mmCIF file of C-alpha atoms in Angstrom:
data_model
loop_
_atom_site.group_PDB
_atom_site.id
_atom_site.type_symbol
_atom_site.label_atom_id
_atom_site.label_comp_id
_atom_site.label_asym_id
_atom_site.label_seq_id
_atom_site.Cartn_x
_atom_site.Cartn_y
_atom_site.Cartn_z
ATOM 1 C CA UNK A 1 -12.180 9.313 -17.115
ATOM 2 C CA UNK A 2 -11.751 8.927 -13.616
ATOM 3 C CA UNK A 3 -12.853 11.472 -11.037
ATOM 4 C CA UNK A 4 -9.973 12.681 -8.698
ATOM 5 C CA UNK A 5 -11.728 13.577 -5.436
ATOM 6 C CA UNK A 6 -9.660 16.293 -3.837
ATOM 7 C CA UNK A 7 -7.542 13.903 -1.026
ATOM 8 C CA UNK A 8 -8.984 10.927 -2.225
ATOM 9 C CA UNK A 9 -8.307 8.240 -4.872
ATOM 10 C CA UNK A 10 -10.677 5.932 -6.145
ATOM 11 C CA UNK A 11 -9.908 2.642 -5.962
ATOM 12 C CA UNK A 12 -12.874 0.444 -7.289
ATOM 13 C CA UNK A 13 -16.996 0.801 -7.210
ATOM 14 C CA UNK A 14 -19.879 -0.728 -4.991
ATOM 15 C CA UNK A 15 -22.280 -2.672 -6.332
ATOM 16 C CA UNK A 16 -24.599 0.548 -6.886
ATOM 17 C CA UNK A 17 -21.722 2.318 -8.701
ATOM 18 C CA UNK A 18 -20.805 4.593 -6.121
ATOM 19 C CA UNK A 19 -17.137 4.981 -5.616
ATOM 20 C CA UNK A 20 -14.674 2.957 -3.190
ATOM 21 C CA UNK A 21 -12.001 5.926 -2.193
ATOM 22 C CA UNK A 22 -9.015 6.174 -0.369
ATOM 23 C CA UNK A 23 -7.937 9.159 1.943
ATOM 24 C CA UNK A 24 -5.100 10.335 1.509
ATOM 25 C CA UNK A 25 -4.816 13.317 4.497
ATOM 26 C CA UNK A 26 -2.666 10.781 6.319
ATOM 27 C CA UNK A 27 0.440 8.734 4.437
ATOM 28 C CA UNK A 28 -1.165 5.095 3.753
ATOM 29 C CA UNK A 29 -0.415 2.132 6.357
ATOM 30 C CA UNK A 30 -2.566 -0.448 4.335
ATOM 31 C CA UNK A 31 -2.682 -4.226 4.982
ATOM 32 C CA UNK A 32 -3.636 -6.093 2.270
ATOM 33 C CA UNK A 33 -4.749 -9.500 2.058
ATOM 34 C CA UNK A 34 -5.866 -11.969 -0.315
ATOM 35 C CA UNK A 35 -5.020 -15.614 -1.930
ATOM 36 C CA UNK A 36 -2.935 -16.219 -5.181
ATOM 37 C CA UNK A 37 -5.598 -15.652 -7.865
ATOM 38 C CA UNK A 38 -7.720 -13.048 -5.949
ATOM 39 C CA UNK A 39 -6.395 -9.774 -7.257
ATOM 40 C CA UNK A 40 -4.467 -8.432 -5.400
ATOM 41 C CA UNK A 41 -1.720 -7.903 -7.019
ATOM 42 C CA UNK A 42 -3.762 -5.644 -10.214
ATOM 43 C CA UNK A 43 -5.182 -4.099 -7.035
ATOM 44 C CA UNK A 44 -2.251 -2.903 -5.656
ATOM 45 C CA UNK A 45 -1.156 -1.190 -9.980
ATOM 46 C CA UNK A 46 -4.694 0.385 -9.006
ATOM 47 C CA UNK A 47 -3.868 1.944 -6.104
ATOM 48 C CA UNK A 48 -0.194 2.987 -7.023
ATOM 49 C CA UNK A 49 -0.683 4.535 -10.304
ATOM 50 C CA UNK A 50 -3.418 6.464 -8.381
ATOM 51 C CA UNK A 51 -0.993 7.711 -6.155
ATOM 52 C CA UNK A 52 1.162 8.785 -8.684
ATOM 53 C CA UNK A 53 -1.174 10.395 -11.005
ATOM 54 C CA UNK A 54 -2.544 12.332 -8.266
ATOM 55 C CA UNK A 55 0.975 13.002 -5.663
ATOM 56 C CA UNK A 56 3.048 13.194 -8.570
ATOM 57 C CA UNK A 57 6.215 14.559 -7.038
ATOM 58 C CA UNK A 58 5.214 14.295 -3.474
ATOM 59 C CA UNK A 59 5.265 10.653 -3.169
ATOM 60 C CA UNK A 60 8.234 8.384 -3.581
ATOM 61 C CA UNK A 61 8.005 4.747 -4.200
ATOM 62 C CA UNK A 62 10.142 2.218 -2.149
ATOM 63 C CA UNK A 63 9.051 -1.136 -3.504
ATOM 64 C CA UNK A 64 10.055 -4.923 -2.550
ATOM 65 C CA UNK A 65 8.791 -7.424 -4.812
ATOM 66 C CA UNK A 66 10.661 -11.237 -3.985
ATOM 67 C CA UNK A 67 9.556 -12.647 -7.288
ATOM 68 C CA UNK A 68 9.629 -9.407 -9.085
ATOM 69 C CA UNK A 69 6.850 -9.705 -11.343
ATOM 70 C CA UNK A 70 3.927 -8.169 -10.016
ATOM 71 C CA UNK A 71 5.451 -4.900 -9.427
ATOM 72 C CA UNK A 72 7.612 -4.739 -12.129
ATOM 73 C CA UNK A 73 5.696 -2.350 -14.505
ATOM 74 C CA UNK A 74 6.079 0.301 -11.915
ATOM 75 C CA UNK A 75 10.257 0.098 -12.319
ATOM 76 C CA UNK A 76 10.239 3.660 -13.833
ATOM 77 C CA UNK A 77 8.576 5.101 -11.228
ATOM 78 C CA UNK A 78 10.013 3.525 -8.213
ATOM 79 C CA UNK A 79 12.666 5.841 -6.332
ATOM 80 C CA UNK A 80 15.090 2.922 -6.170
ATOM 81 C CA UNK A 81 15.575 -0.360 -8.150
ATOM 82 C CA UNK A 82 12.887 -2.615 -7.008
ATOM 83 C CA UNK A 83 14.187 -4.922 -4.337
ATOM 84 C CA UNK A 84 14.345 -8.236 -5.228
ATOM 85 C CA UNK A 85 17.374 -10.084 -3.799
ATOM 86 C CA UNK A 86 16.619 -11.500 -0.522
ATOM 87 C CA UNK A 87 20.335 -10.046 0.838
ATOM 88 C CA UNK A 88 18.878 -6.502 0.016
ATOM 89 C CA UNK A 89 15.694 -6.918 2.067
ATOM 90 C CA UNK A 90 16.872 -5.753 5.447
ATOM 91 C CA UNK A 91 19.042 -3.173 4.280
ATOM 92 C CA UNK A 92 17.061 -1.348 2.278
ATOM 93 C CA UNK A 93 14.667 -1.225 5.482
ATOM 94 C CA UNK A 94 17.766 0.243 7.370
ATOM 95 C CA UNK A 95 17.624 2.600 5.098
ATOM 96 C CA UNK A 96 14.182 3.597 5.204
ATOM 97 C CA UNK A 97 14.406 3.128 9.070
ATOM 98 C CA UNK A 98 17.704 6.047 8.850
ATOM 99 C CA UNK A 99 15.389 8.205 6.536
ATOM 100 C CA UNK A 100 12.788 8.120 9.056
ATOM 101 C CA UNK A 101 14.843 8.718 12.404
ATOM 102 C CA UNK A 102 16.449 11.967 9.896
ATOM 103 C CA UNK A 103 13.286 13.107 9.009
ATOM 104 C CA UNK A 104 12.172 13.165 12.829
ATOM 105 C CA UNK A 105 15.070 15.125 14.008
ATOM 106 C CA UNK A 106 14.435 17.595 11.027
ATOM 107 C CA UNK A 107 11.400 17.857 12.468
ATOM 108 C CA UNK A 108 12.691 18.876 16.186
ATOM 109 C CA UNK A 109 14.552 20.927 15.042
ATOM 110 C CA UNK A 110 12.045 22.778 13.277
ATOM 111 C CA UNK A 111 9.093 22.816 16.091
ATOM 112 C CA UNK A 112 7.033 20.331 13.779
ATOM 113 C CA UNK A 113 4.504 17.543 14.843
ATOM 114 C CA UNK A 114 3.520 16.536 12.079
ATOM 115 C CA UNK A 115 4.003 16.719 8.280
ATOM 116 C CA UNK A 116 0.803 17.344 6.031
ATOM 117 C CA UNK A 117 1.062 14.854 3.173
ATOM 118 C CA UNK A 118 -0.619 17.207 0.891
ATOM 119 C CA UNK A 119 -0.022 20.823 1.671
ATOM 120 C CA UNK A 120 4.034 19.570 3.076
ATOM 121 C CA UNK A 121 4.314 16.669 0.206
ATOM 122 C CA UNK A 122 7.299 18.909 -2.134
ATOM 123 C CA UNK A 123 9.757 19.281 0.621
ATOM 124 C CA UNK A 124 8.920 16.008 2.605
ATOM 125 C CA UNK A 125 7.807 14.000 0.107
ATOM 126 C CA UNK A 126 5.650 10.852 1.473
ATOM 127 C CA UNK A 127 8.488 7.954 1.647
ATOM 128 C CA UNK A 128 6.156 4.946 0.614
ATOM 129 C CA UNK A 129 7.207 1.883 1.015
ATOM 130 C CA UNK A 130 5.987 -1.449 -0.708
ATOM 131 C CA UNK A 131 5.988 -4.817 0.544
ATOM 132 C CA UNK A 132 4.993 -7.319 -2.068
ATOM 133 C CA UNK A 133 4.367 -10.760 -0.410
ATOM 134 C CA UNK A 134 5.401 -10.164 3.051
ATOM 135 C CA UNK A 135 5.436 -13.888 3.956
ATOM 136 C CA UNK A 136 8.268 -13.855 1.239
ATOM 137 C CA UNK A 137 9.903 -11.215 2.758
ATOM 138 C CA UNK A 138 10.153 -12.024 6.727
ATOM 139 C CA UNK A 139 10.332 -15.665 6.128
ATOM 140 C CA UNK A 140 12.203 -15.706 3.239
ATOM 141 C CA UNK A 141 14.687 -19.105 3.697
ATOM 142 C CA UNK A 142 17.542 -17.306 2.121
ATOM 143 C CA UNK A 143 17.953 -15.262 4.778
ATOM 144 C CA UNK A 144 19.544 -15.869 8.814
ATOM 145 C CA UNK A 145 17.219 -16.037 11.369
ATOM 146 C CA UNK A 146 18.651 -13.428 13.035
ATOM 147 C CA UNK A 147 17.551 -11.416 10.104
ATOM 148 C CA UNK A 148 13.768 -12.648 9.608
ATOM 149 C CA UNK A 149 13.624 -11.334 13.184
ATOM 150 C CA UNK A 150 15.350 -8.378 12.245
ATOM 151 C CA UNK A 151 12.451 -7.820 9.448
ATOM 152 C CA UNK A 152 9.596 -8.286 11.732
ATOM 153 C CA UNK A 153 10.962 -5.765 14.382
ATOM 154 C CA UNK A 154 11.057 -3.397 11.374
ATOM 155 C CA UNK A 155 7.637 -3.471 10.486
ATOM 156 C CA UNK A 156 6.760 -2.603 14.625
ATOM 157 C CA UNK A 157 9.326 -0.119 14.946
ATOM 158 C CA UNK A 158 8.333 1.948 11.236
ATOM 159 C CA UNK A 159 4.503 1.471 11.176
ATOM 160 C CA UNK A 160 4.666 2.972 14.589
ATOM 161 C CA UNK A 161 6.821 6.114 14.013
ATOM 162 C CA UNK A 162 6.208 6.773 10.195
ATOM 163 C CA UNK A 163 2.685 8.406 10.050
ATOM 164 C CA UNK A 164 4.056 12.031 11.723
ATOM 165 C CA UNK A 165 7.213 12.109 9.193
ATOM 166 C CA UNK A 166 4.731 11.413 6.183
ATOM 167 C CA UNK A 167 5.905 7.527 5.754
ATOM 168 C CA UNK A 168 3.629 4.920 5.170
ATOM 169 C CA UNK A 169 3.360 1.254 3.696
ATOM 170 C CA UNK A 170 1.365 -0.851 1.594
ATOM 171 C CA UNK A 171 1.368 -4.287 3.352
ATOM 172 C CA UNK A 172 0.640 -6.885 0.507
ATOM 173 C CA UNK A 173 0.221 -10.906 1.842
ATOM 174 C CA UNK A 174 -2.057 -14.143 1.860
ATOM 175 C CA UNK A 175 -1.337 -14.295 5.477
ATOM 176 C CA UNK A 176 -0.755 -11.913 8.627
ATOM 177 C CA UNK A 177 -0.003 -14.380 10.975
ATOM 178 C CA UNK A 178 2.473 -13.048 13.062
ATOM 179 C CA UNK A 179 4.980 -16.156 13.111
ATOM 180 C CA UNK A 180 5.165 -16.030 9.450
ATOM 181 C CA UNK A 181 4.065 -11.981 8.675
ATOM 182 C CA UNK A 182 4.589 -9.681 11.127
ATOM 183 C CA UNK A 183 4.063 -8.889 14.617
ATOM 184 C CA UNK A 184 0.684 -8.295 15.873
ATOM 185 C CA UNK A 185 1.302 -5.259 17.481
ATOM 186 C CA UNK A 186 2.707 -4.210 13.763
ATOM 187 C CA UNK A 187 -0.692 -5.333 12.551
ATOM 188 C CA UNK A 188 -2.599 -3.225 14.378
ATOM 189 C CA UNK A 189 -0.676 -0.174 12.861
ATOM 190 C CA UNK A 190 -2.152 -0.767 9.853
ATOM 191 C CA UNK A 191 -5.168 1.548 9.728
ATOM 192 C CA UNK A 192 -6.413 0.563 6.454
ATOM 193 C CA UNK A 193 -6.965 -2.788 5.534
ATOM 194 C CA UNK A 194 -8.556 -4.598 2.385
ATOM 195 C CA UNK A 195 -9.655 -7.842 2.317
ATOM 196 C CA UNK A 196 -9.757 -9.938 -1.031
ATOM 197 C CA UNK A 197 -11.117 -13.732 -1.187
ATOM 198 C CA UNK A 198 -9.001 -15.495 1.256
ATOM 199 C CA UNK A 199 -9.183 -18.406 3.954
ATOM 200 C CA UNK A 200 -11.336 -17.979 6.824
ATOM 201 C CA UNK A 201 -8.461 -18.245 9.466
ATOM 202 C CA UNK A 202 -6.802 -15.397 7.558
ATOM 203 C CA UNK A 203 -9.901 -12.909 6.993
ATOM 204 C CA UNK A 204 -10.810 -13.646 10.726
ATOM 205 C CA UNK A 205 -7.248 -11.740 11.843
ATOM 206 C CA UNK A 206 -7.340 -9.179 9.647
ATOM 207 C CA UNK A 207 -10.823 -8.185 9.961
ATOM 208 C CA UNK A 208 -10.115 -7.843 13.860
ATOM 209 C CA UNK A 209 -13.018 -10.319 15.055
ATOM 210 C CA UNK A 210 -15.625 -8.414 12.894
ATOM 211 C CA UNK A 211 -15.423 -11.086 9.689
ATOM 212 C CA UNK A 212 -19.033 -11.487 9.797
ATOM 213 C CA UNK A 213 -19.094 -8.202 8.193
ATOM 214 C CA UNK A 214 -16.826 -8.713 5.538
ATOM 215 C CA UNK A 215 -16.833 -12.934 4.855
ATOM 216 C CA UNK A 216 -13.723 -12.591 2.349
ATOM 217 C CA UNK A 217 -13.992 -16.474 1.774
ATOM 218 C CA UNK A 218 -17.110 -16.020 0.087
ATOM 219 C CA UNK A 219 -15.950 -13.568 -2.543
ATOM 220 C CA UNK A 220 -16.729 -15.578 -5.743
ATOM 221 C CA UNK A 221 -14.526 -13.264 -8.389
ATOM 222 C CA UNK A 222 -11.014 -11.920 -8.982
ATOM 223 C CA UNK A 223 -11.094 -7.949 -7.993
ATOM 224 C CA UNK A 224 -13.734 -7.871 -5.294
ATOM 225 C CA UNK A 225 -12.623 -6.660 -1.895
ATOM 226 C CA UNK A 226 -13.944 -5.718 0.997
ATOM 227 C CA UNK A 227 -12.467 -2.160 2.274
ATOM 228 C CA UNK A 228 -11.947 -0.470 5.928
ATOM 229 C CA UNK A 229 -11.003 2.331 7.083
ATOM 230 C CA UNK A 230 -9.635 1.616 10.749
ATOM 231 C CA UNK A 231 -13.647 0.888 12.066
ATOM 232 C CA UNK A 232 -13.723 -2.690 11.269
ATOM 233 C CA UNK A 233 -17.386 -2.947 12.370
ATOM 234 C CA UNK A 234 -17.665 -0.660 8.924
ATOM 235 C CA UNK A 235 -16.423 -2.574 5.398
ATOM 236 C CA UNK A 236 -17.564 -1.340 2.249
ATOM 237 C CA UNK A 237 -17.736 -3.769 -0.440
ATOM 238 C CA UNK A 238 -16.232 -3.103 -4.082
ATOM 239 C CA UNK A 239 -14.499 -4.647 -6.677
ATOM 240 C CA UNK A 240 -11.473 -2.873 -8.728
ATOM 241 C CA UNK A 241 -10.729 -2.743 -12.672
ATOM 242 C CA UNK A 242 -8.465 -4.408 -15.074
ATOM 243 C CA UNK A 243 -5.079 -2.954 -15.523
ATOM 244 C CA UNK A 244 -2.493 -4.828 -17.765
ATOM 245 C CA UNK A 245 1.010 -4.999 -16.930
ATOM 246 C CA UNK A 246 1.505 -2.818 -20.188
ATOM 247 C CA UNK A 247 -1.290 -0.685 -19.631
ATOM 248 C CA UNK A 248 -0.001 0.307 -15.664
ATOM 249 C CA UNK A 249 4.353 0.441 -17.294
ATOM 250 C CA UNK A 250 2.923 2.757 -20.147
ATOM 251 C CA UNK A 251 1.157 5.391 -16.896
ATOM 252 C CA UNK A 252 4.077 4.329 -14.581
ATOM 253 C CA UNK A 253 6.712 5.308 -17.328
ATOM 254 C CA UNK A 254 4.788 9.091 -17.865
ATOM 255 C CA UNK A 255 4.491 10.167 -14.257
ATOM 256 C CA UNK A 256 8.093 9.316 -13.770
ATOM 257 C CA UNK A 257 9.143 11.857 -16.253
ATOM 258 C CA UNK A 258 6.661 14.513 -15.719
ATOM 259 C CA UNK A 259 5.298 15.734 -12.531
ATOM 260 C CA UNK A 260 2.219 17.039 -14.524
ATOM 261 C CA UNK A 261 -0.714 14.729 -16.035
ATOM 262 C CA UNK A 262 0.068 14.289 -19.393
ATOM 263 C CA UNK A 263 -3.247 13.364 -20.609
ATOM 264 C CA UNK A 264 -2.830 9.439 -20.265
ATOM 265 C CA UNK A 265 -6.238 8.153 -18.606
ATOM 266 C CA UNK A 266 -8.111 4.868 -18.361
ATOM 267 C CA UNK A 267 -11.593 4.551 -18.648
ATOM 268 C CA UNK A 268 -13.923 2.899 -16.152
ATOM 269 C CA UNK A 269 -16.488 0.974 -15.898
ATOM 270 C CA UNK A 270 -18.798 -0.502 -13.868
ATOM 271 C CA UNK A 271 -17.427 -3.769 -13.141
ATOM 272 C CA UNK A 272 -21.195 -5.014 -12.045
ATOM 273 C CA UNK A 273 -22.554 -4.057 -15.191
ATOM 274 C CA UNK A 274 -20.287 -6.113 -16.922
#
């Protein structure tokens, strides 16, 4: 059974068995990176059935997915249809971008800074969005210029503002260059960041310099990642479980219907001692 640990979520184990966690006292802004065939993508089920099982109602799932396969068990749970069409992209982050700028002049208006995920989450429930692919998204062909730059001022102008209103992202890619990605200034507003195998170009960016301290291009197995927290002189190494797409629709289908835990777990194991 896993252990919920108050404002955190567990997300995978160390080598010794100890637990790789995610705070949750702030709304995510998570980069994360890794090659086709690393992970990433069960990863990501990981960390957003987490969310649900332990946010329930206070966390609302905004998800774009260009190929529409990897986040496609979590359909019940999303707020909206999962955005797929490459027409729907920047609108739907007008959207978001309008919910935001709302939320802030709620927020005036009321005297408040800042909006506590946890003990705030029922009435401003954290707006998450989810960016499968990103390349696919801001560079996406089928879509103007004018809107791929559109897109990549998006990610700037949210990931700066959204943190106070209790909006976030989960920043999936194999790259974060910023003339394919996303801006670097963007980049750096993404406080967590997990690094899965990947080229040495790539890990090198996102690890901020530090990628002697987390060499993601030596990673020899699907799951492992390397995990930081915002001090990227600091990476904790872990590796994550198996989820099937069936096993993460059946848990995505029950916390869309009920906000309480109905009992559906998963067990874990060490994946090291496998």
């Amino acid at each position: 059974m896993i252990r919920m640990a108050g404002e955190k979520i567990i997300i995978g184990k160390s080598k010794t068995g100890a637990d790789v966690e995610l705070n949750l006292k702030d709304p995510l802004r998570l980069g994360l990176l890794g090659a086709s065939g690393s992970g990433k993508s069960v990863l990501l089920l990981n960390i957003l059935l987490q969310l649900c099982r332990t946010l329930h109602e206070r966390i609302q799932l905004v998800c774009f997915d260009p190929k529409l396969s990897s986040l496609l068990p979590m359909e019940r749970r999303c707020t909206i249809p999962i955005v797929s069409e490459p027409a729907d992209f920047l609108p739907t982050m007008q959207r978001v971008e309008q919910l935001l700028l709302d939320r802030l002049a709620e927020m005036r208006k009321r005297g408040i800074s800042k909006i506590d995920p946890l003990r705030d989450g029922e009435e401003f429930p954290q707006i998450l969005c989810v960016l499968e692919e990103c390349v696919s998204i801001s560079n996406n062909p089928d879509i103007p210029k004018s809107a791929q730059g559109a897109i990549r001022e998006w990610y700037m102008t949210y990931l700066s503002r959204a943190r106070a209103a209790n909006m976030g992202a989960i920043c999936v890619s194999h790259s974060f260059a910023a003339d394919v990605c996303m801006p670097t200034v963007a980049r750096s507003q993404l406080q967590q960041r997990i690094l899965m195998k990947s080229g040495i170009q790539e890990a090198k960016m996102m690890a901020e310099g530090m990628e002697e301290c987390c060499p993601a291009w030596l990673i020899p197995t699907a799951g492992e990642f390397y995990y930081s927290d915002g001090d990227y002189s600091k990476w904790v190494k872990g590796k994550t479980w198996m989820t099937t797409d069936g096993k993460a629709a059946e848990l995505a289908n029950a916390y869309s219907c009920d906000k309480r835990d109905v009992g559906l777990s998963w067990s874990v194991e060490s994946p090291f001692e496998q």
